[in-house]
mmCIF file of C-alpha atoms in Angstrom:
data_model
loop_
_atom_site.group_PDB
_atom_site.id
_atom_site.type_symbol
_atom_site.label_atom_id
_atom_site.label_comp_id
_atom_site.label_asym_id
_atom_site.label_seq_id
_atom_site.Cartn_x
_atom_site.Cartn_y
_atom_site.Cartn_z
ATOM 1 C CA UNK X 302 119.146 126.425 113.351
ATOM 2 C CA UNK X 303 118.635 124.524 109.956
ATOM 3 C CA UNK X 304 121.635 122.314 110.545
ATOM 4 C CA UNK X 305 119.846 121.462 114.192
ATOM 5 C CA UNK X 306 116.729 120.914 112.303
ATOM 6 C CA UNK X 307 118.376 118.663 110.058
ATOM 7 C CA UNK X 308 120.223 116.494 112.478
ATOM 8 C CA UNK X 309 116.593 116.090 114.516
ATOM 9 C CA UNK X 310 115.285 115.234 111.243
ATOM 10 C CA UNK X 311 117.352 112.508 110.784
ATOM 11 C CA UNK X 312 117.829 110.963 114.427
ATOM 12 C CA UNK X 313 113.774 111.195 114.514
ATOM 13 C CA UNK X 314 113.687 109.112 111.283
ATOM 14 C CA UNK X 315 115.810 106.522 112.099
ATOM 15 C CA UNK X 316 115.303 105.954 115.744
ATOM 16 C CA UNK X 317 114.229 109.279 117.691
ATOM 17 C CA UNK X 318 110.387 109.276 116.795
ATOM 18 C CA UNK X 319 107.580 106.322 116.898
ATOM 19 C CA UNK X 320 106.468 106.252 113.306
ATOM 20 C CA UNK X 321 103.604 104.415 112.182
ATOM 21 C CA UNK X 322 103.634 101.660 109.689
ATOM 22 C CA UNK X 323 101.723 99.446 107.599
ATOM 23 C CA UNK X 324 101.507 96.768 110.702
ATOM 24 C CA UNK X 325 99.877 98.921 112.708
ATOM 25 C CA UNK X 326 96.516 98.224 110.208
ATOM 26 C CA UNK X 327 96.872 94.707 111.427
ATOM 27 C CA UNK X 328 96.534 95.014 115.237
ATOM 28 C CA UNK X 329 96.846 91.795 117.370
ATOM 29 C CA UNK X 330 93.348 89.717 118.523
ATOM 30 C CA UNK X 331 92.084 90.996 121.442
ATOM 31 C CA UNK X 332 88.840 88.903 121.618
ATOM 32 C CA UNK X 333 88.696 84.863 121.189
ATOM 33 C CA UNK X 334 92.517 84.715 120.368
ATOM 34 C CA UNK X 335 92.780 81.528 118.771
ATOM 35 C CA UNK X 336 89.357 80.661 117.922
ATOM 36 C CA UNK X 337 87.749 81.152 114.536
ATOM 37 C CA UNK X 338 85.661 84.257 116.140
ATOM 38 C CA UNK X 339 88.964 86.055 117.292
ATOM 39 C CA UNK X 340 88.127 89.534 117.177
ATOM 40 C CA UNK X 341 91.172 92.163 116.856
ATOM 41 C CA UNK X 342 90.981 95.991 117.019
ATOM 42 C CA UNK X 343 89.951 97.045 113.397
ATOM 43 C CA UNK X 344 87.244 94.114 113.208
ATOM 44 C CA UNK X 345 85.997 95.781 117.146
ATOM 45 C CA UNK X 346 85.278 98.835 115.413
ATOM 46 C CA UNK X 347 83.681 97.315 112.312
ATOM 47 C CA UNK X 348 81.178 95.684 114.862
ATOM 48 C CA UNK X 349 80.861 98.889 116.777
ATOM 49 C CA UNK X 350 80.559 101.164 113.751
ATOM 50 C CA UNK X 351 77.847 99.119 112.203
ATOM 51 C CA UNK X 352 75.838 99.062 115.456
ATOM 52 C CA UNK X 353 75.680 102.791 116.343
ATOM 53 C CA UNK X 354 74.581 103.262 112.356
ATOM 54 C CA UNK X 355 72.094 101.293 112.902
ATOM 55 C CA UNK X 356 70.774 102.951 115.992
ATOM 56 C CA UNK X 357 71.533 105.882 114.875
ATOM 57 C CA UNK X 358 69.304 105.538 111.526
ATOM 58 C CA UNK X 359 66.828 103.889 113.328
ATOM 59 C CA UNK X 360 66.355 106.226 116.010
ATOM 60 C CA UNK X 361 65.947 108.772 113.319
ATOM 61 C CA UNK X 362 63.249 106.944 111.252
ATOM 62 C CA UNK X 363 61.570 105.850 114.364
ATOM 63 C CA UNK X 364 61.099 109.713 115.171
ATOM 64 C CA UNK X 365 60.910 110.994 111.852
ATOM 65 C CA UNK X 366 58.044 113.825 111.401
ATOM 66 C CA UNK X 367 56.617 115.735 108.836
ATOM 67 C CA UNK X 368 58.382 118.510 109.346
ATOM 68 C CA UNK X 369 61.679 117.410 110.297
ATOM 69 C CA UNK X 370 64.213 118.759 113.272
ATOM 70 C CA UNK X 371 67.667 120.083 112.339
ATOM 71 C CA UNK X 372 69.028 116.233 112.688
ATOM 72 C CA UNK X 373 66.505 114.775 110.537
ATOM 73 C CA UNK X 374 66.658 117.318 108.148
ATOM 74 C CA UNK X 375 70.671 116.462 107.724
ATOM 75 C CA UNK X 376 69.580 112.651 107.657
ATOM 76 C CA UNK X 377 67.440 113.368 104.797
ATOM 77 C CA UNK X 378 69.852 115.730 102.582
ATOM 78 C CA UNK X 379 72.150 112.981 102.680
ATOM 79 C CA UNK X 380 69.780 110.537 101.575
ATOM 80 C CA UNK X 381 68.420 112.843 99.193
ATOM 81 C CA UNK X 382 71.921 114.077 97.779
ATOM 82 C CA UNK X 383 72.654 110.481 97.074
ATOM 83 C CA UNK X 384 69.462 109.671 95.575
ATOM 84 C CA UNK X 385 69.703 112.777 93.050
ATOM 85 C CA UNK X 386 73.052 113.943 92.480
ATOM 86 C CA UNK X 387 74.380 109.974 92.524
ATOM 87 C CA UNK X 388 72.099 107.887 91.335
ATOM 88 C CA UNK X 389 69.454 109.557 89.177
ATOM 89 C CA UNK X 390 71.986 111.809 87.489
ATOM 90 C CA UNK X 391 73.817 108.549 86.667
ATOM 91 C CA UNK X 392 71.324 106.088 85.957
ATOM 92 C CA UNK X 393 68.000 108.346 85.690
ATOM 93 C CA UNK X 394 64.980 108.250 88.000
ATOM 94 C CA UNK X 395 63.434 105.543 86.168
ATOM 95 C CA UNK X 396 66.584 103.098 85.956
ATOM 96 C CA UNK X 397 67.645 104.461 89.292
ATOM 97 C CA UNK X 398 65.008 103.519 91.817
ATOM 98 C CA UNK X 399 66.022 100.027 91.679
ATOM 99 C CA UNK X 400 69.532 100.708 92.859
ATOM 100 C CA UNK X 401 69.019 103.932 95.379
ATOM 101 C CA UNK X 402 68.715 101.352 98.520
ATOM 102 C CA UNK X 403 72.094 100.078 97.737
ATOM 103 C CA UNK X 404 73.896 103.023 96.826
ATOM 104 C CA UNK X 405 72.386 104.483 99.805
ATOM 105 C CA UNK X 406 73.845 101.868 102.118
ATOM 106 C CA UNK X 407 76.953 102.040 100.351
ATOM 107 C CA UNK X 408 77.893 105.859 100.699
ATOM 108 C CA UNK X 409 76.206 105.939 104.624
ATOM 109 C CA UNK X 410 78.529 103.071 105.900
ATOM 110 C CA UNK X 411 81.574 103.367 104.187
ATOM 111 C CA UNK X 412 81.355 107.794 104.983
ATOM 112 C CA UNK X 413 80.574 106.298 109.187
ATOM 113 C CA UNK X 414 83.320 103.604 108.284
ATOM 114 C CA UNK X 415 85.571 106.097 107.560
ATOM 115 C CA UNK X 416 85.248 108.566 110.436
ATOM 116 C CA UNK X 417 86.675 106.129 112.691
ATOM 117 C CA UNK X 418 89.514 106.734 111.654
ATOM 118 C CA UNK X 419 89.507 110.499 113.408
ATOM 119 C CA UNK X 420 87.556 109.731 115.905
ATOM 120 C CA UNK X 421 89.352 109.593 119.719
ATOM 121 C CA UNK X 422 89.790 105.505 121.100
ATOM 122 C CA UNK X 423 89.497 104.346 117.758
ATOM 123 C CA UNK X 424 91.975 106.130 115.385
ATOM 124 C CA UNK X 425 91.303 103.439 112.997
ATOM 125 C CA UNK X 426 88.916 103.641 109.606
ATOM 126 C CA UNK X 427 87.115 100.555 109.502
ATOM 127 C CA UNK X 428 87.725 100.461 106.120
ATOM 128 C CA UNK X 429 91.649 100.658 106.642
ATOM 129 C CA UNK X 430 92.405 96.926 105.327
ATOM 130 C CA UNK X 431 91.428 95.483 102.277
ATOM 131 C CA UNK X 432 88.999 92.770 103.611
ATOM 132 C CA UNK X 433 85.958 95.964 104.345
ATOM 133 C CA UNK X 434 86.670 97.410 101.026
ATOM 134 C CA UNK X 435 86.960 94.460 99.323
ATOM 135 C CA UNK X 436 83.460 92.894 100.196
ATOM 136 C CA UNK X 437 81.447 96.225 98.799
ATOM 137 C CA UNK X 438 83.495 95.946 95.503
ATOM 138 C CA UNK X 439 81.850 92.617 95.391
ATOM 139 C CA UNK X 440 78.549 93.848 96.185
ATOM 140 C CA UNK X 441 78.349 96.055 93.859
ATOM 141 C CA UNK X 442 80.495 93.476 91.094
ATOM 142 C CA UNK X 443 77.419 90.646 92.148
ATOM 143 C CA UNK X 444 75.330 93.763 90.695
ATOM 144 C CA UNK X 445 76.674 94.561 87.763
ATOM 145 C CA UNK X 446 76.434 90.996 86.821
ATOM 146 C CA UNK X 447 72.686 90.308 87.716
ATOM 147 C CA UNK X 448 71.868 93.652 85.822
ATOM 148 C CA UNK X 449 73.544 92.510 82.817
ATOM 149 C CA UNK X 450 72.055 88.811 82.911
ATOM 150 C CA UNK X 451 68.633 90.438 83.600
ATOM 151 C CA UNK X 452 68.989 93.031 80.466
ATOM 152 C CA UNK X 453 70.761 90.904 77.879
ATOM 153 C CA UNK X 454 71.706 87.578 78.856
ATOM 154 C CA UNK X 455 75.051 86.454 80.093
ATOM 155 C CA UNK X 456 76.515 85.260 76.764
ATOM 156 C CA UNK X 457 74.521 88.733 75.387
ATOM 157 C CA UNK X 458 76.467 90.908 77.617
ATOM 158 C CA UNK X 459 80.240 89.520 77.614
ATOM 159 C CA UNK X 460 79.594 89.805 73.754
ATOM 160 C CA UNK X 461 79.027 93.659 73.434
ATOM 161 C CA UNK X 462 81.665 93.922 76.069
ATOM 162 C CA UNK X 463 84.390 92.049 74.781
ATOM 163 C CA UNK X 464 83.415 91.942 71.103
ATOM 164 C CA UNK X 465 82.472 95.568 70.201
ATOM 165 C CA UNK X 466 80.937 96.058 66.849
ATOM 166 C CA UNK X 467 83.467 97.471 63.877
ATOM 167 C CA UNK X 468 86.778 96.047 65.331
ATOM 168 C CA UNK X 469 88.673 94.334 62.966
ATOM 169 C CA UNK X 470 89.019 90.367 64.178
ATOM 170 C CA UNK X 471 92.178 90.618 65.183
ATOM 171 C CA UNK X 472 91.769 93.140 67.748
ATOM 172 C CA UNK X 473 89.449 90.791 69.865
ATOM 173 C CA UNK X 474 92.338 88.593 70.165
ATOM 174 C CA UNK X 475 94.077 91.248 72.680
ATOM 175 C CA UNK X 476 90.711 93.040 73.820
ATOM 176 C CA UNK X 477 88.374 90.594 74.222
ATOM 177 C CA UNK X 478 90.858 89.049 77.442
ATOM 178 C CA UNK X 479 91.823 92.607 78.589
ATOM 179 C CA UNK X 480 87.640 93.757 78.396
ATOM 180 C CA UNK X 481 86.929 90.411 80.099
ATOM 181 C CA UNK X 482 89.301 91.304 82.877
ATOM 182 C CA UNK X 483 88.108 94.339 82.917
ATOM 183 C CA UNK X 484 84.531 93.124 83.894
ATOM 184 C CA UNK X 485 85.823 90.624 86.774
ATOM 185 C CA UNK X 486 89.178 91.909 88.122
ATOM 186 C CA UNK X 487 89.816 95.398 87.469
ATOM 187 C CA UNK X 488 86.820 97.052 87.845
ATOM 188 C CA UNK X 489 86.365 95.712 91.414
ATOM 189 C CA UNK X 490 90.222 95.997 92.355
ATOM 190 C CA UNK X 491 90.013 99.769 91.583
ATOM 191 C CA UNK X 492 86.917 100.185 93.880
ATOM 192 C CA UNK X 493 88.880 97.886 96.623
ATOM 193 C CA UNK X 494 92.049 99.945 96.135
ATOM 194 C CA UNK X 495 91.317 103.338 95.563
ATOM 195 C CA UNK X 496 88.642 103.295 99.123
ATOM 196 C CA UNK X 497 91.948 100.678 101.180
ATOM 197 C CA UNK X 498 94.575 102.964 99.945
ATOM 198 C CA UNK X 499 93.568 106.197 100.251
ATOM 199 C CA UNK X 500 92.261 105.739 103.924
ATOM 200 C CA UNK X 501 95.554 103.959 104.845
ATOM 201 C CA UNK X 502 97.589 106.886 103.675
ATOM 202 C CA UNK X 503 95.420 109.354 105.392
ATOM 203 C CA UNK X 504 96.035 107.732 108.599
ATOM 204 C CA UNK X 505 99.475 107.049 107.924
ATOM 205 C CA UNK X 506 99.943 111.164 107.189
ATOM 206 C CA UNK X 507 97.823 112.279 110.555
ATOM 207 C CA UNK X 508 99.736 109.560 112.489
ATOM 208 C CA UNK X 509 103.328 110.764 111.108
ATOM 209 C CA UNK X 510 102.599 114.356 111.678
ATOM 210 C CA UNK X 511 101.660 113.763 115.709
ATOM 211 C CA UNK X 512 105.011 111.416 115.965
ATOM 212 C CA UNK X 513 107.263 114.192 115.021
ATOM 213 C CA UNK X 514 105.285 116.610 117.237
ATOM 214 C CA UNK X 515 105.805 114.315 119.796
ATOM 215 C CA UNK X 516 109.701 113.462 119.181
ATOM 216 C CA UNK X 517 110.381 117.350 119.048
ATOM 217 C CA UNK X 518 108.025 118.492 121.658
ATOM 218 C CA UNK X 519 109.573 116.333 124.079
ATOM 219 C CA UNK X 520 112.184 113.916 123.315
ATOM 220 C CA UNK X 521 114.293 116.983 121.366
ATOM 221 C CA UNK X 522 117.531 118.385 123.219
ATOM 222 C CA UNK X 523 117.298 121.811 121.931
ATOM 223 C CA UNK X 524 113.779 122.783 123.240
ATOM 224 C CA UNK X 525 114.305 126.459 121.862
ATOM 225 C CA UNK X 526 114.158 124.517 118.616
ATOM 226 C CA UNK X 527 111.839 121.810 119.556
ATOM 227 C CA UNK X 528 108.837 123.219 120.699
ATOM 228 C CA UNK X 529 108.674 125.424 117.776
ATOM 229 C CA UNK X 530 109.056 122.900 115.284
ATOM 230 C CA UNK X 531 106.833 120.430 116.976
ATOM 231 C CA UNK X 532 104.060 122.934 117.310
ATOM 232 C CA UNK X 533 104.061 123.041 113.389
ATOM 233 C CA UNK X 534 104.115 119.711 113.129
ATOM 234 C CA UNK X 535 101.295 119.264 115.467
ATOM 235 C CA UNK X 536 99.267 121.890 113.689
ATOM 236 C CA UNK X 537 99.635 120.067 110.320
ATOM 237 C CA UNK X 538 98.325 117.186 112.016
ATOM 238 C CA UNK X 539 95.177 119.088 112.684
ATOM 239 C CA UNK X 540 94.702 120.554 109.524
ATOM 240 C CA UNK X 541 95.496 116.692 107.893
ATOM 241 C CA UNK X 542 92.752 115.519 110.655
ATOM 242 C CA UNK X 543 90.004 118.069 109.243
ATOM 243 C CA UNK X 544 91.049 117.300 105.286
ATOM 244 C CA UNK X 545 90.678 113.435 106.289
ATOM 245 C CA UNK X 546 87.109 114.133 107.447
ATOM 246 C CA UNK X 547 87.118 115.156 103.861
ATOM 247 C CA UNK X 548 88.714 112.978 102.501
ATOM 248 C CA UNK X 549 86.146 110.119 104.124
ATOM 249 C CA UNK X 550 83.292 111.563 102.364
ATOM 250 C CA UNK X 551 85.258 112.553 99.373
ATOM 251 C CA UNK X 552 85.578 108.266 99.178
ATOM 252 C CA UNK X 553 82.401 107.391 100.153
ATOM 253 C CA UNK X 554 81.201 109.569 96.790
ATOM 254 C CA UNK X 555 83.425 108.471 94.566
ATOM 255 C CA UNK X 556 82.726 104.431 95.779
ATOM 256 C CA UNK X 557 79.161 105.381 95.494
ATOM 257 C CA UNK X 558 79.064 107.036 91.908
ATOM 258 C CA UNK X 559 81.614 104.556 90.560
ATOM 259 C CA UNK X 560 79.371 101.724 91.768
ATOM 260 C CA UNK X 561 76.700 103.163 89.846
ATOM 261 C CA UNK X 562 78.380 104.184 86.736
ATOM 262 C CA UNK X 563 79.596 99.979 86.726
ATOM 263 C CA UNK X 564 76.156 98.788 87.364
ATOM 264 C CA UNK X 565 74.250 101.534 84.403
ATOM 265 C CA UNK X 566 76.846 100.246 81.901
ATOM 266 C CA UNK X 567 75.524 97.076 82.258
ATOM 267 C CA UNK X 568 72.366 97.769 81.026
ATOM 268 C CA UNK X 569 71.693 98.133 76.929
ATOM 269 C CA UNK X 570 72.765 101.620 75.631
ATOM 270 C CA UNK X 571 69.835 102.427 74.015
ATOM 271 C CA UNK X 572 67.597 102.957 77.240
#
């Protein structure tokens, strides 16, 4: 039975079974082809996504009361475990209040961003290619910036950054570059990378796991061997379905407190 396993293992890797790849992030236009508004899969459920949240919250505010329902209640834990355990334990409540409408935003759309990716007809996180990911990094990069201008002045700030106090002068000739790219390029890469990457892989995972179920379920010779095996297979990709619902809020918090851990060291460490 292992050496049938084996030999399955191996025809379903190199021709049996449909596996996904990278290409399948970049779906063909299926809107507009050939206009500058052409409109493919991913950027469909972008527009979707960002349309039901919007209802969806505005419903909710619209029939917010006093003492709020079981679905207003969950609205406002989120918003409130955001507010407190994200940005006021970062920043503090008095630092904070400026920045709790962004990071608010930020954690709500890319968690609903990222549920599209389990959800039936779409099977795609919205924030599966870089562009998505990309253009909150440099939301929250525009941010860090302003704060910094706004607390000590442009040149002010890219001094204590790339010119900290007690290095001997020599040092700033290899830190004061890496620091600088620090503030411009690598603090927004690993925001754009770490959110792109991880919900790529998570797809990539669920995708592989129901392609093997598939191949063995049905497309295997030895079905005393194949249904087995692709029932296992087909459980994992339930289990890897529930820990990517996980995994899409795990990213949406760690986006969020990032974001506000780059934007508080911008302002002067004595406050």
């Amino acid at each position: 039975m292992i050496e049938a396993v084996g030999a399955n293992m191996l025809l379903a890797s190199a021709s049996g079974a449909d596996l996904p790849g990278v290409n399948d992030f970049l779906p063909p236009e299926i809107l507009f082809q050939g206009t500058p508004f052409a409109i493919n899969r991913i950027i469909l459920i972008r527009i979707v996504a960002t349309i039901l949240l919007l209802i969806i919250l505005g419903i909710t505010a619209a029939r917010a009361k006093l003492i709020p329902g079981r679905w207003q209640g969950l609205i406002e834990f989120g918003m409130d475990f955001v507010r407190d355990s994200v940005v006021y334990e970062t920043m503090g409540e008095l630092r904070g209040k400026r920045y709790v409408p962004m990071i608010t935003t930020l954690f709500f759309t890319i968690f609903f961003f990222n549920l599209f990716g389990v959800i039936p007809g779409a099977n795609m996180a919205a924030t599966a290619t870089i562009t998505m990911p990309l253009v909150f990094a440099i939301w929250v990069l525009v941010q860090y910036w302003i704060a910094a201008c706004r607390e000590k002045g442009l040149w002010g700030y890219i001094r204590d950054e790339c010119f900290t106090p007690g290095v001997p002068w020599p040092v700033y000739i290899l830190l004061a570059p890496i620091q600088l790219l620090e503030l411009v390029i690598i603090r927004p890469a690993s925001l754009t990378i770490r959110l792109f990457a991880n919900m790529i892989s998570g797809h990539l995972t669920v995708a592989t796991c129901l392609a093997f179920a598939q191949f063995w379920m049905i497309e295997s010779a030895n079905k005393m061997v194949g249904v087995p095996v692709g029932a296992a297979w087909f459980l994992g990709g339930i289990v890897m379905t529930l820990f990517e619902v996980f995994v899409a809020f795990l990213q949406a918090y760690v986006f969020s407190i990032l974001a506000t851990v780059y934007i508080n060291l911008s302002y002067p460490e004595a406050e």
